[in-house]
CSV table of C-alpha atoms in Angstrom, one decimal:
chain,number,residue,atom,x,y,z
A,17,UNK,CA,29.7,141.0,-56.6
A,18,UNK,CA,31.3,141.0,-59.9
A,19,UNK,CA,29.5,142.8,-62.7
A,20,UNK,CA,28.3,141.0,-65.9
A,21,UNK,CA,30.9,140.5,-68.5
A,22,UNK,CA,30.0,142.0,-71.8
A,23,UNK,CA,30.6,139.6,-74.8
A,24,UNK,CA,30.7,140.6,-78.4
A,25,UNK,CA,27.5,139.7,-80.3
A,26,UNK,CA,27.5,136.2,-81.7
A,27,UNK,CA,27.1,136.1,-85.4
A,28,UNK,CA,24.0,134.3,-86.7
A,29,UNK,CA,24.7,130.8,-88.0
A,30,UNK,CA,23.1,130.2,-91.3
A,31,UNK,CA,21.8,126.8,-92.3
A,32,UNK,CA,24.5,126.5,-95.0
A,33,UNK,CA,27.2,127.3,-92.5
A,34,UNK,CA,25.7,125.0,-89.9
A,35,UNK,CA,25.8,122.1,-92.4
A,36,UNK,CA,29.4,122.9,-93.3
A,37,UNK,CA,30.5,123.0,-89.7
A,38,UNK,CA,28.7,119.7,-89.0
A,39,UNK,CA,30.4,118.1,-92.1
A,40,UNK,CA,33.8,119.4,-90.9
A,41,UNK,CA,33.3,117.9,-87.4
A,42,UNK,CA,32.2,114.6,-89.0
A,43,UNK,CA,35.3,114.4,-91.2
A,44,UNK,CA,37.6,115.2,-88.3
A,45,UNK,CA,36.1,112.5,-86.2
A,46,UNK,CA,36.3,110.0,-89.0
A,47,UNK,CA,40.0,110.9,-89.6
A,48,UNK,CA,40.8,110.6,-85.9
A,49,UNK,CA,39.1,107.3,-85.8
A,50,UNK,CA,41.0,105.9,-88.8
A,51,UNK,CA,44.3,107.2,-87.4
A,52,UNK,CA,43.6,105.6,-84.0
A,53,UNK,CA,42.5,102.3,-85.5
A,54,UNK,CA,45.4,102.0,-87.9
A,55,UNK,CA,48.0,103.3,-85.4
A,56,UNK,CA,46.9,100.8,-82.7
A,57,UNK,CA,45.2,97.9,-84.5
A,58,UNK,CA,46.7,97.2,-87.9
A,59,UNK,CA,49.4,94.5,-87.8
A,60,UNK,CA,52.3,94.2,-90.1
A,61,UNK,CA,50.9,90.9,-91.3
A,62,UNK,CA,47.2,90.0,-91.8
A,63,UNK,CA,47.1,87.6,-88.8
A,64,UNK,CA,49.5,87.6,-85.9
A,65,UNK,CA,51.0,84.4,-84.6
A,66,UNK,CA,49.2,84.8,-81.3
A,67,UNK,CA,45.8,85.2,-83.0
A,68,UNK,CA,46.4,82.2,-85.2
A,69,UNK,CA,46.9,79.7,-82.3
A,70,UNK,CA,43.3,78.4,-82.6
A,71,UNK,CA,41.9,75.1,-83.7
A,72,UNK,CA,40.9,74.4,-87.3
A,73,UNK,CA,42.7,73.6,-90.6
A,74,UNK,CA,42.9,77.3,-91.6
A,75,UNK,CA,44.4,78.5,-88.3
A,76,UNK,CA,46.8,75.5,-88.3
A,77,UNK,CA,48.0,76.5,-91.8
A,78,UNK,CA,48.5,80.0,-90.5
A,79,UNK,CA,50.6,78.7,-87.6
A,80,UNK,CA,52.8,76.8,-90.1
A,81,UNK,CA,53.2,80.0,-92.1
A,82,UNK,CA,54.5,81.8,-89.1
A,83,UNK,CA,57.0,79.1,-88.1
A,84,UNK,CA,58.4,78.1,-91.5
A,85,UNK,CA,61.6,79.8,-92.7
A,86,UNK,CA,61.1,82.6,-95.3
A,87,UNK,CA,63.1,85.4,-96.8
A,88,UNK,CA,66.2,83.2,-97.1
A,89,UNK,CA,69.3,85.0,-98.3
A,90,UNK,CA,73.1,84.5,-98.5
A,91,UNK,CA,76.2,86.7,-98.0
A,92,UNK,CA,79.9,86.0,-98.5
A,93,UNK,CA,81.9,85.5,-95.2
A,94,UNK,CA,85.3,84.5,-94.0
A,95,UNK,CA,88.6,86.3,-94.0
A,96,UNK,CA,89.8,84.4,-97.0
A,97,UNK,CA,87.4,84.4,-100.0
A,98,UNK,CA,85.3,81.2,-100.4
A,99,UNK,CA,86.0,79.9,-96.9
A,100,UNK,CA,82.6,80.7,-95.3
A,101,UNK,CA,79.0,81.7,-96.2
A,102,UNK,CA,76.4,83.4,-94.0
A,103,UNK,CA,72.9,82.0,-94.3
A,104,UNK,CA,70.0,84.2,-93.1
A,105,UNK,CA,66.2,83.8,-92.9
A,106,UNK,CA,63.2,85.0,-90.9
A,107,UNK,CA,60.1,83.6,-89.1
A,108,UNK,CA,57.1,85.3,-87.5
A,109,UNK,CA,57.3,83.1,-84.5
A,110,UNK,CA,60.5,82.5,-82.5
A,111,UNK,CA,62.1,79.1,-83.2
A,112,UNK,CA,64.7,78.6,-80.5
A,113,UNK,CA,66.3,75.5,-82.0
A,114,UNK,CA,66.9,77.0,-85.5
A,115,UNK,CA,69.9,75.6,-87.3
A,116,UNK,CA,71.5,75.1,-90.7
A,117,UNK,CA,72.7,71.8,-92.2
A,118,UNK,CA,75.0,71.6,-95.2
A,119,UNK,CA,77.0,69.2,-97.3
A,120,UNK,CA,78.8,69.1,-100.6
A,121,UNK,CA,76.2,66.8,-102.1
A,122,UNK,CA,72.4,66.7,-102.2
A,123,UNK,CA,70.7,65.2,-99.1
A,124,UNK,CA,67.2,64.2,-98.0
A,125,UNK,CA,67.7,63.9,-94.2
A,126,UNK,CA,70.1,65.6,-91.8
A,127,UNK,CA,70.7,62.7,-89.4
A,128,UNK,CA,74.4,62.4,-90.3
A,129,UNK,CA,75.0,66.1,-90.8
A,130,UNK,CA,76.2,68.6,-88.2
A,131,UNK,CA,73.6,71.2,-87.1
A,132,UNK,CA,75.0,74.7,-87.0
A,133,UNK,CA,72.9,76.6,-84.5
A,134,UNK,CA,71.6,80.0,-85.4
A,135,UNK,CA,71.7,83.3,-83.6
A,136,UNK,CA,68.4,85.1,-83.5
A,137,UNK,CA,67.5,88.8,-83.3
A,138,UNK,CA,64.5,91.0,-83.5
A,139,UNK,CA,64.5,94.8,-84.1
A,140,UNK,CA,60.7,95.4,-84.0
A,141,UNK,CA,57.8,94.1,-82.0
A,142,UNK,CA,54.3,95.3,-81.1
A,143,UNK,CA,51.2,93.6,-79.8
A,144,UNK,CA,50.4,92.1,-83.1
A,145,UNK,CA,53.7,91.2,-84.7
A,146,UNK,CA,57.3,90.3,-84.2
A,147,UNK,CA,59.8,89.3,-86.9
A,148,UNK,CA,62.7,87.1,-85.9
A,149,UNK,CA,65.9,87.0,-88.0
A,150,UNK,CA,68.4,84.1,-87.9
A,151,UNK,CA,72.0,84.1,-89.1
A,152,UNK,CA,74.5,81.2,-89.3
A,153,UNK,CA,78.0,81.6,-90.8
A,154,UNK,CA,79.1,78.2,-92.2
A,155,UNK,CA,82.8,77.7,-91.7
A,156,UNK,CA,85.6,75.6,-93.2
A,157,UNK,CA,84.3,75.8,-96.8
A,158,UNK,CA,86.3,75.4,-100.0
A,159,UNK,CA,86.5,78.3,-102.5
A,160,UNK,CA,84.4,78.1,-105.7
A,161,UNK,CA,82.6,75.0,-104.5
A,162,UNK,CA,78.9,74.1,-104.6
A,163,UNK,CA,77.3,73.2,-101.3
A,164,UNK,CA,73.7,72.2,-100.4
A,165,UNK,CA,72.0,73.4,-97.3
A,166,UNK,CA,68.7,73.4,-95.3
A,167,UNK,CA,67.5,75.7,-92.5
A,168,UNK,CA,64.9,75.4,-89.8
A,169,UNK,CA,63.9,73.7,-86.6
A,170,UNK,CA,66.4,71.1,-85.1
A,171,UNK,CA,63.6,68.9,-83.7
A,172,UNK,CA,60.6,69.6,-86.0
A,173,UNK,CA,61.3,68.6,-89.7
A,174,UNK,CA,58.0,70.2,-90.8
A,175,UNK,CA,59.4,73.6,-89.9
A,176,UNK,CA,62.3,73.5,-92.3
A,177,UNK,CA,63.1,74.9,-95.7
A,178,UNK,CA,63.7,72.9,-98.8
A,179,UNK,CA,67.2,72.0,-99.6
A,180,UNK,CA,68.9,74.7,-101.6
A,181,UNK,CA,72.5,75.2,-102.9
A,182,UNK,CA,75.1,78.0,-103.2
A,183,UNK,CA,78.6,78.4,-104.6
A,184,UNK,CA,81.4,79.9,-102.5
A,185,UNK,CA,83.5,82.9,-103.6
A,186,UNK,CA,86.4,82.5,-106.0
A,187,UNK,CA,90.0,82.7,-104.7
A,188,UNK,CA,92.3,85.5,-105.8
A,189,UNK,CA,94.2,83.0,-107.9
A,190,UNK,CA,91.2,82.2,-110.1
A,191,UNK,CA,91.8,83.6,-113.6
A,192,UNK,CA,88.4,82.9,-115.1
A,193,UNK,CA,85.8,85.6,-115.8
A,194,UNK,CA,82.8,86.0,-113.6
A,195,UNK,CA,79.5,87.9,-113.8
A,196,UNK,CA,77.7,89.9,-111.1
A,197,UNK,CA,74.8,92.4,-111.0
A,198,UNK,CA,75.1,95.8,-109.4
A,199,UNK,CA,72.1,98.1,-108.9
A,200,UNK,CA,70.3,100.3,-106.4
A,201,UNK,CA,66.9,101.8,-105.6
A,202,UNK,CA,64.8,98.6,-105.9
A,203,UNK,CA,61.3,98.7,-104.5
A,204,UNK,CA,58.0,96.8,-105.2
A,205,UNK,CA,56.4,99.3,-107.5
A,206,UNK,CA,57.5,99.7,-111.2
A,207,UNK,CA,59.9,96.8,-110.5
A,208,UNK,CA,58.1,93.7,-111.7
A,209,UNK,CA,60.2,93.5,-114.8
A,210,UNK,CA,63.4,93.9,-112.8
A,211,UNK,CA,62.4,91.0,-110.5
A,212,UNK,CA,61.9,88.9,-113.6
A,213,UNK,CA,65.2,90.0,-115.1
A,214,UNK,CA,67.2,89.3,-112.0
A,215,UNK,CA,65.6,85.8,-111.8
A,216,UNK,CA,66.4,85.1,-115.4
A,217,UNK,CA,70.0,86.1,-115.0
A,218,UNK,CA,70.5,84.4,-111.6
A,219,UNK,CA,72.1,81.1,-112.7
A,220,UNK,CA,75.0,82.9,-114.5
A,221,UNK,CA,75.8,85.2,-111.6
A,222,UNK,CA,78.4,84.7,-108.9
A,223,UNK,CA,76.6,87.3,-106.7
A,224,UNK,CA,74.5,90.4,-106.6
A,225,UNK,CA,75.4,93.8,-105.0
A,226,UNK,CA,72.5,96.0,-104.1
A,227,UNK,CA,74.0,99.5,-103.4
A,228,UNK,CA,71.3,100.9,-101.2
A,229,UNK,CA,67.6,101.6,-100.9
A,230,UNK,CA,66.1,98.1,-100.4
A,231,UNK,CA,62.3,97.8,-100.6
A,232,UNK,CA,61.4,101.4,-99.8
A,233,UNK,CA,59.6,100.2,-96.7
A,234,UNK,CA,60.1,103.5,-95.0
A,235,UNK,CA,57.8,105.4,-97.5
A,236,UNK,CA,55.6,102.5,-98.6
A,237,UNK,CA,52.6,104.4,-97.1
A,238,UNK,CA,52.9,106.8,-100.0
A,239,UNK,CA,52.5,104.1,-102.6
A,240,UNK,CA,49.4,102.3,-101.2
A,241,UNK,CA,46.6,101.3,-103.5
A,242,UNK,CA,43.2,103.0,-103.2
A,243,UNK,CA,41.8,100.3,-100.9
A,244,UNK,CA,44.6,100.8,-98.3
A,245,UNK,CA,44.7,103.6,-95.8
A,246,UNK,CA,48.0,105.6,-95.7
A,247,UNK,CA,47.7,106.0,-92.0
A,248,UNK,CA,48.3,102.4,-91.4
A,249,UNK,CA,51.7,100.8,-90.3
A,250,UNK,CA,53.0,99.1,-93.5
A,251,UNK,CA,56.8,99.3,-93.0
A,252,UNK,CA,57.2,95.6,-92.1
A,253,UNK,CA,54.6,94.4,-94.6
A,254,UNK,CA,56.4,96.1,-97.4
A,255,UNK,CA,59.8,94.9,-96.4
A,256,UNK,CA,58.7,91.3,-96.0
A,257,UNK,CA,56.9,91.3,-99.4
A,258,UNK,CA,60.0,92.7,-101.1
A,259,UNK,CA,62.3,90.2,-99.5
A,260,UNK,CA,60.0,87.3,-100.4
A,261,UNK,CA,59.7,88.5,-104.0
A,262,UNK,CA,63.5,88.1,-104.4
A,263,UNK,CA,64.0,85.0,-102.2
A,264,UNK,CA,63.9,82.6,-105.2
A,265,UNK,CA,67.1,84.3,-106.3
A,266,UNK,CA,68.6,85.2,-102.9
A,267,UNK,CA,68.5,81.7,-101.5
A,268,UNK,CA,71.2,80.5,-104.0
A,269,UNK,CA,72.9,83.7,-105.2
A,270,UNK,CA,74.8,85.7,-102.5
A,271,UNK,CA,73.2,89.1,-102.0
A,272,UNK,CA,75.6,91.8,-100.8
A,273,UNK,CA,74.0,95.0,-99.6
A,274,UNK,CA,75.1,98.6,-99.1
A,275,UNK,CA,73.3,101.1,-96.8
A,276,UNK,CA,71.1,103.8,-98.4
A,277,UNK,CA,69.1,106.7,-97.1
A,278,UNK,CA,65.8,104.7,-97.2
A,279,UNK,CA,67.3,102.3,-94.7
A,280,UNK,CA,67.6,105.0,-92.0
A,281,UNK,CA,64.2,105.0,-90.4
A,282,UNK,CA,60.4,104.8,-90.8
A,283,UNK,CA,58.7,108.1,-91.3
A,284,UNK,CA,55.1,107.1,-92.1
A,285,UNK,CA,52.4,108.9,-90.0
A,286,UNK,CA,52.1,105.8,-87.9
A,287,UNK,CA,55.8,106.0,-87.1
A,288,UNK,CA,56.1,109.7,-86.7
A,289,UNK,CA,53.4,109.7,-84.0
A,290,UNK,CA,54.7,106.7,-82.1
A,291,UNK,CA,57.9,107.1,-80.0
A,292,UNK,CA,58.0,103.3,-79.7
A,293,UNK,CA,58.1,102.8,-83.5
A,294,UNK,CA,60.6,105.5,-83.9
A,295,UNK,CA,62.9,104.0,-81.3
A,296,UNK,CA,62.8,100.5,-82.9
A,297,UNK,CA,63.0,101.5,-86.5
A,298,UNK,CA,65.5,104.3,-86.4
A,299,UNK,CA,69.3,104.4,-87.1
A,300,UNK,CA,69.3,101.6,-89.7
A,301,UNK,CA,68.0,99.0,-87.3
A,302,UNK,CA,66.1,96.9,-89.8
A,303,UNK,CA,69.0,96.9,-92.3
A,304,UNK,CA,71.6,96.0,-89.7
A,305,UNK,CA,69.4,93.2,-88.3
A,306,UNK,CA,68.0,91.6,-91.4
A,307,UNK,CA,71.4,91.3,-93.2
A,308,UNK,CA,74.8,90.0,-92.0
A,309,UNK,CA,77.6,91.3,-94.1
A,310,UNK,CA,81.3,90.4,-93.5
A,311,UNK,CA,82.1,93.4,-91.4
A,312,UNK,CA,83.8,91.4,-88.6
A,313,UNK,CA,86.2,89.8,-91.1
A,314,UNK,CA,87.1,93.3,-92.6
A,315,UNK,CA,87.2,95.3,-89.4
A,316,UNK,CA,84.1,97.1,-90.5
A,317,UNK,CA,81.0,98.2,-88.6
A,318,UNK,CA,77.7,96.3,-88.8
A,319,UNK,CA,76.5,96.5,-92.4
A,320,UNK,CA,77.4,100.2,-92.6
A,321,UNK,CA,80.9,99.7,-94.0
A,322,UNK,CA,82.9,96.5,-94.8
A,323,UNK,CA,84.9,94.9,-97.6
A,324,UNK,CA,85.4,91.5,-99.2
A,325,UNK,CA,87.4,89.8,-102.0
A,326,UNK,CA,86.2,87.9,-104.9
A,327,UNK,CA,88.5,86.6,-107.6
A,328,UNK,CA,90.7,89.5,-108.9
A,329,UNK,CA,88.5,92.2,-107.3
A,330,UNK,CA,88.5,93.9,-103.9
A,331,UNK,CA,85.0,95.2,-103.1
A,332,UNK,CA,84.4,98.0,-100.6
A,333,UNK,CA,80.9,99.0,-99.3
A,334,UNK,CA,80.8,102.4,-97.6
A,335,UNK,CA,78.1,104.5,-96.0
A,336,UNK,CA,77.2,107.7,-97.8
A,337,UNK,CA,74.6,108.2,-95.0
A,338,UNK,CA,76.6,108.6,-91.9
A,339,UNK,CA,79.9,109.1,-90.1
A,340,UNK,CA,81.7,111.7,-92.1
A,341,UNK,CA,81.7,115.5,-91.7
A,342,UNK,CA,78.5,116.9,-93.2
A,343,UNK,CA,76.8,113.5,-93.6
A,344,UNK,CA,73.1,113.6,-94.2
A,345,UNK,CA,70.9,113.3,-91.1
A,346,UNK,CA,68.2,111.3,-92.8
A,347,UNK,CA,65.6,112.6,-90.3
A,348,UNK,CA,62.2,113.1,-91.7
A,349,UNK,CA,60.1,114.0,-88.7
A,350,UNK,CA,61.5,111.5,-86.2
A,351,UNK,CA,63.4,112.4,-83.1
A,352,UNK,CA,66.2,109.8,-83.0
A,353,UNK,CA,69.7,110.7,-84.2
A,354,UNK,CA,71.1,108.5,-87.0
A,355,UNK,CA,74.7,107.5,-87.4
A,356,UNK,CA,77.5,107.6,-84.9
A,357,UNK,CA,78.9,104.2,-85.7
A,358,UNK,CA,82.6,105.1,-85.7
A,359,UNK,CA,85.4,106.6,-87.7
A,360,UNK,CA,84.4,105.4,-91.2
A,361,UNK,CA,87.1,107.4,-93.1
A,362,UNK,CA,89.9,106.0,-90.9
A,363,UNK,CA,88.7,102.5,-91.6
A,364,UNK,CA,88.3,103.3,-95.4
A,365,UNK,CA,91.8,104.5,-95.7
A,366,UNK,CA,93.3,101.5,-93.9
A,367,UNK,CA,91.2,99.2,-96.1
A,368,UNK,CA,92.3,100.9,-99.3
A,369,UNK,CA,95.9,100.9,-98.2
A,370,UNK,CA,95.8,97.2,-97.6
A,371,UNK,CA,94.0,96.6,-100.9
A,372,UNK,CA,96.7,98.5,-102.8
A,373,UNK,CA,99.4,96.4,-101.2
A,374,UNK,CA,97.7,93.3,-102.6
A,375,UNK,CA,97.1,94.6,-106.1
A,376,UNK,CA,99.5,91.9,-107.5
A,377,UNK,CA,96.8,89.4,-106.5
A,378,UNK,CA,93.7,91.5,-106.9
A,379,UNK,CA,94.3,94.3,-109.5
A,380,UNK,CA,90.8,95.9,-109.3
A,381,UNK,CA,89.3,98.0,-106.5
A,382,UNK,CA,85.5,98.7,-106.7
A,383,UNK,CA,83.6,100.8,-104.3
A,384,UNK,CA,79.8,100.9,-103.6
A,385,UNK,CA,78.3,104.2,-102.3
A,386,UNK,CA,74.6,104.7,-102.3
A,387,UNK,CA,74.7,108.5,-103.0
A,388,UNK,CA,76.8,109.3,-106.1
A,389,UNK,CA,80.1,111.1,-105.8
A,390,UNK,CA,79.5,112.4,-109.3
A,391,UNK,CA,76.0,112.6,-110.8
A,392,UNK,CA,74.1,115.0,-113.0
A,393,UNK,CA,71.5,115.8,-110.5
A,394,UNK,CA,73.9,116.9,-107.8
A,395,UNK,CA,76.1,119.3,-109.8
A,396,UNK,CA,75.4,122.9,-110.9
A,397,UNK,CA,75.6,124.1,-114.5
A,398,UNK,CA,78.9,125.7,-113.5
A,399,UNK,CA,80.3,122.2,-112.9
A,400,UNK,CA,80.5,122.8,-109.1
A,401,UNK,CA,78.7,120.4,-106.6
A,402,UNK,CA,75.5,121.5,-105.0
A,403,UNK,CA,75.7,122.4,-101.4
A,404,UNK,CA,74.7,119.0,-100.0
A,405,UNK,CA,77.1,117.3,-102.4
A,406,UNK,CA,80.2,119.2,-101.2
A,407,UNK,CA,80.5,117.1,-98.0
A,408,UNK,CA,80.4,113.6,-99.7
A,409,UNK,CA,82.8,114.8,-102.4
A,410,UNK,CA,85.2,116.2,-99.8
A,411,UNK,CA,85.1,113.1,-97.7
A,412,UNK,CA,85.6,110.4,-100.3
A,413,UNK,CA,87.1,111.7,-103.5
A,414,UNK,CA,90.6,112.4,-102.1
A,415,UNK,CA,90.9,108.8,-100.8
A,416,UNK,CA,89.6,107.4,-104.1
A,417,UNK,CA,92.3,109.3,-106.0
A,418,UNK,CA,95.1,108.7,-103.6
A,419,UNK,CA,94.6,104.9,-103.7
A,420,UNK,CA,93.6,104.7,-107.4
A,421,UNK,CA,90.1,103.2,-107.0
A,422,UNK,CA,89.0,101.8,-110.4
A,423,UNK,CA,85.2,102.2,-110.2
A,424,UNK,CA,82.6,103.7,-107.9
A,425,UNK,CA,79.0,102.5,-108.3
A,426,UNK,CA,76.1,104.4,-106.8
A,427,UNK,CA,72.3,104.9,-107.1
A,428,UNK,CA,70.1,107.4,-105.3
A,429,UNK,CA,69.2,109.0,-108.6
A,430,UNK,CA,66.5,106.8,-110.2
A,431,UNK,CA,68.2,106.5,-113.5
A,432,UNK,CA,71.3,105.2,-115.2
A,433,UNK,CA,74.4,107.4,-115.8
A,434,UNK,CA,77.8,106.6,-117.2
A,435,UNK,CA,80.7,108.9,-116.8
A,436,UNK,CA,84.3,109.3,-117.9
A,437,UNK,CA,87.2,108.9,-115.5
A,438,UNK,CA,87.0,112.0,-113.2
A,439,UNK,CA,89.5,113.7,-111.0
A,440,UNK,CA,88.6,116.9,-109.1
A,441,UNK,CA,85.6,117.7,-111.2
A,442,UNK,CA,87.4,117.3,-114.6
A,443,UNK,CA,87.3,114.4,-117.0
A,444,UNK,CA,90.5,112.4,-117.5
A,445,UNK,CA,90.6,111.4,-121.2
A,446,UNK,CA,93.9,109.6,-121.4
A,447,UNK,CA,93.2,106.1,-122.7
A,448,UNK,CA,89.5,106.8,-123.5
A,449,UNK,CA,88.6,105.8,-127.0
A,450,UNK,CA,86.9,108.3,-129.3
A,451,UNK,CA,83.6,106.5,-129.2
A,452,UNK,CA,83.8,106.2,-125.4
A,453,UNK,CA,83.5,102.4,-125.5
A,454,UNK,CA,86.9,101.6,-124.0
A,455,UNK,CA,88.8,103.1,-121.1
A,456,UNK,CA,92.4,101.9,-121.3
A,457,UNK,CA,94.4,102.3,-118.0
A,458,UNK,CA,92.2,105.1,-116.9
A,459,UNK,CA,93.9,107.8,-114.8
A,460,UNK,CA,91.1,108.3,-112.3
A,461,UNK,CA,88.0,106.5,-110.9
A,462,UNK,CA,85.1,105.7,-113.2
A,463,UNK,CA,81.8,106.8,-111.6
A,464,UNK,CA,78.5,105.0,-112.4
A,465,UNK,CA,74.9,105.5,-111.3
A,466,UNK,CA,72.7,102.4,-111.6
A,467,UNK,CA,69.5,103.4,-109.7
A,468,UNK,CA,66.9,102.3,-112.3
A,469,UNK,CA,65.5,99.1,-110.8
A,470,UNK,CA,62.1,100.6,-110.2
A,471,UNK,CA,60.3,102.2,-107.3
A,472,UNK,CA,57.1,104.1,-106.5
A,473,UNK,CA,58.7,107.4,-107.5
A,474,UNK,CA,59.3,106.2,-111.0
A,475,UNK,CA,62.2,107.6,-113.0
A,476,UNK,CA,64.3,110.6,-112.1
A,477,UNK,CA,63.2,113.7,-114.0
A,478,UNK,CA,66.2,115.3,-115.8
A,479,UNK,CA,64.5,118.4,-117.1
A,480,UNK,CA,66.8,121.4,-116.7
A,481,UNK,CA,69.8,119.3,-115.7
A,482,UNK,CA,73.0,120.8,-117.0
A,483,UNK,CA,75.3,118.8,-119.2
A,484,UNK,CA,78.7,118.0,-117.6
A,485,UNK,CA,81.9,117.5,-119.5
A,486,UNK,CA,82.5,114.2,-117.6
A,487,UNK,CA,79.2,112.6,-118.6
A,488,UNK,CA,78.9,110.1,-121.4
A,489,UNK,CA,75.2,109.3,-121.2
A,490,UNK,CA,72.1,109.1,-119.0
A,491,UNK,CA,68.9,107.1,-119.3
A,492,UNK,CA,65.8,107.8,-117.4
A,493,UNK,CA,63.5,105.9,-119.7
A,494,UNK,CA,64.4,102.2,-119.1
A,495,UNK,CA,64.1,100.2,-115.9
A,496,UNK,CA,67.0,97.8,-115.6
A,497,UNK,CA,70.2,96.5,-113.9
A,498,UNK,CA,73.9,96.7,-114.5
A,499,UNK,CA,75.8,93.5,-115.4
A,500,UNK,CA,79.5,93.4,-114.7
A,501,UNK,CA,81.8,90.8,-116.2
A,502,UNK,CA,85.3,90.8,-114.6
A,503,UNK,CA,88.7,89.1,-115.1
A,504,UNK,CA,92.2,90.2,-114.2
A,505,UNK,CA,92.5,92.5,-117.2
A,506,UNK,CA,89.0,93.7,-118.2
A,507,UNK,CA,85.8,94.9,-116.6
A,508,UNK,CA,83.0,94.7,-119.1
A,509,UNK,CA,79.9,96.7,-118.1
A,510,UNK,CA,76.4,96.5,-119.6
A,511,UNK,CA,73.1,98.3,-118.5
A,512,UNK,CA,70.3,95.8,-119.3
A,513,UNK,CA,66.8,96.9,-120.0
A,514,UNK,CA,64.3,94.9,-117.8
A,515,UNK,CA,61.6,95.0,-120.5
A,516,UNK,CA,63.5,93.6,-123.4
A,517,UNK,CA,66.6,92.0,-121.7
A,518,UNK,CA,68.8,93.9,-124.2
A,519,UNK,CA,71.8,96.0,-123.4
A,520,UNK,CA,71.2,99.8,-123.5
A,521,UNK,CA,74.8,100.8,-122.8
A,522,UNK,CA,78.1,98.8,-122.9
A,523,UNK,CA,81.7,99.7,-122.3
A,524,UNK,CA,85.0,98.2,-121.0
A,525,UNK,CA,87.7,99.2,-118.6
A,526,UNK,CA,91.0,97.6,-119.6
A,527,UNK,CA,94.3,97.2,-117.7
A,528,UNK,CA,97.6,96.5,-119.6
């Protein structure tokens, strides 16, 4: 027989300690229950399509909500500017006969119009929710021409949008000035004024270029109100709400997009603890499904990198998030590798080389990169880049200098920054007026940061940031957007305060 095992004496449990232990167990059970409930049961929308298929006026209205087009947006398309336009929208219930009708005049019915059938894709689904995204590229259009269009079900007219309109891109031969917005870092929080400003400016714009960080759906759980539990799955709810807030502008103003770090994945607790959610929402899947940029026409890759032409400007959208040596991983607790889309730098050099060869038609080259190549927060007081900045500087600046890029616009820093022309960490002052309001024939790219649209994180703190010889100004007080007016000889830039609608900063780049 085995002898008795001696155990150390058990300490006496006092009433106070017993109550504390009981409270701890209760809190742990409550937390586990909340996590389980929100992880399993909380849908991305209040009522799923399946749950709404019941009788009654309220449930019928919910059915119509799920099948009617929403989140309409446009993007330039076609090899030649102005010859095509991509129309995109979403529904919560799959509509297999989705189509677009268009004409060069207003219309009330589509019986005499050609139906252009849509492709449909979905990047995320669970037992409560699926979002379906539709894309149609309308061909054989004329440049700088207004068209009217409608989207929805081929056979059920109640499941269609209203009739909207758009204007196609300008040809390279167009000598008139045009206006566009450029900005980044645009969420739901602290952005109400920006949404209103964008809407107020919309009718004077040719298009909008959003240079990364759309909606902040990936970290929306951090900005929930006190009545919402942060353990819930809110990625899709936040993305859908943000898209719908801008739809009144996006359904008639083309909305070009550049990838940012917040497009990479979902890293809320609900996503981190779900391999299914990680697999579906990683590697920029939502961004590459919801939008359709002209990558095929420019030999680009998905929405990760591509280019297009508009009037006298060649625009290039690059990925500061992937596919160059030392690119950021953008992993925040997930297991899926991001990136690996192809040889971005080889594509970029080929695109720049072709753009330079056409400078007699399009004298300007503008690049959008979400992370700044030059920015006050990513450089040391010595003027050298911080460790993480070295890779992006080494990857892109040599190409920008070699092919004489005119301007590079970024975000990532939640503020506004304007810099001088810069080459190899030094300002190039030739042609810069004493008051820094005019850059005449600048000898290097001009780098801008326009990341002040508004997000849950608020403005970027600049305490302790070292001054740099190449910086003209920074503003981390105002929320706003950047307005660019362009013609063949002048780029006029203004940073517009969302609160007042007034310009906080203005300058010009001139070519003679």
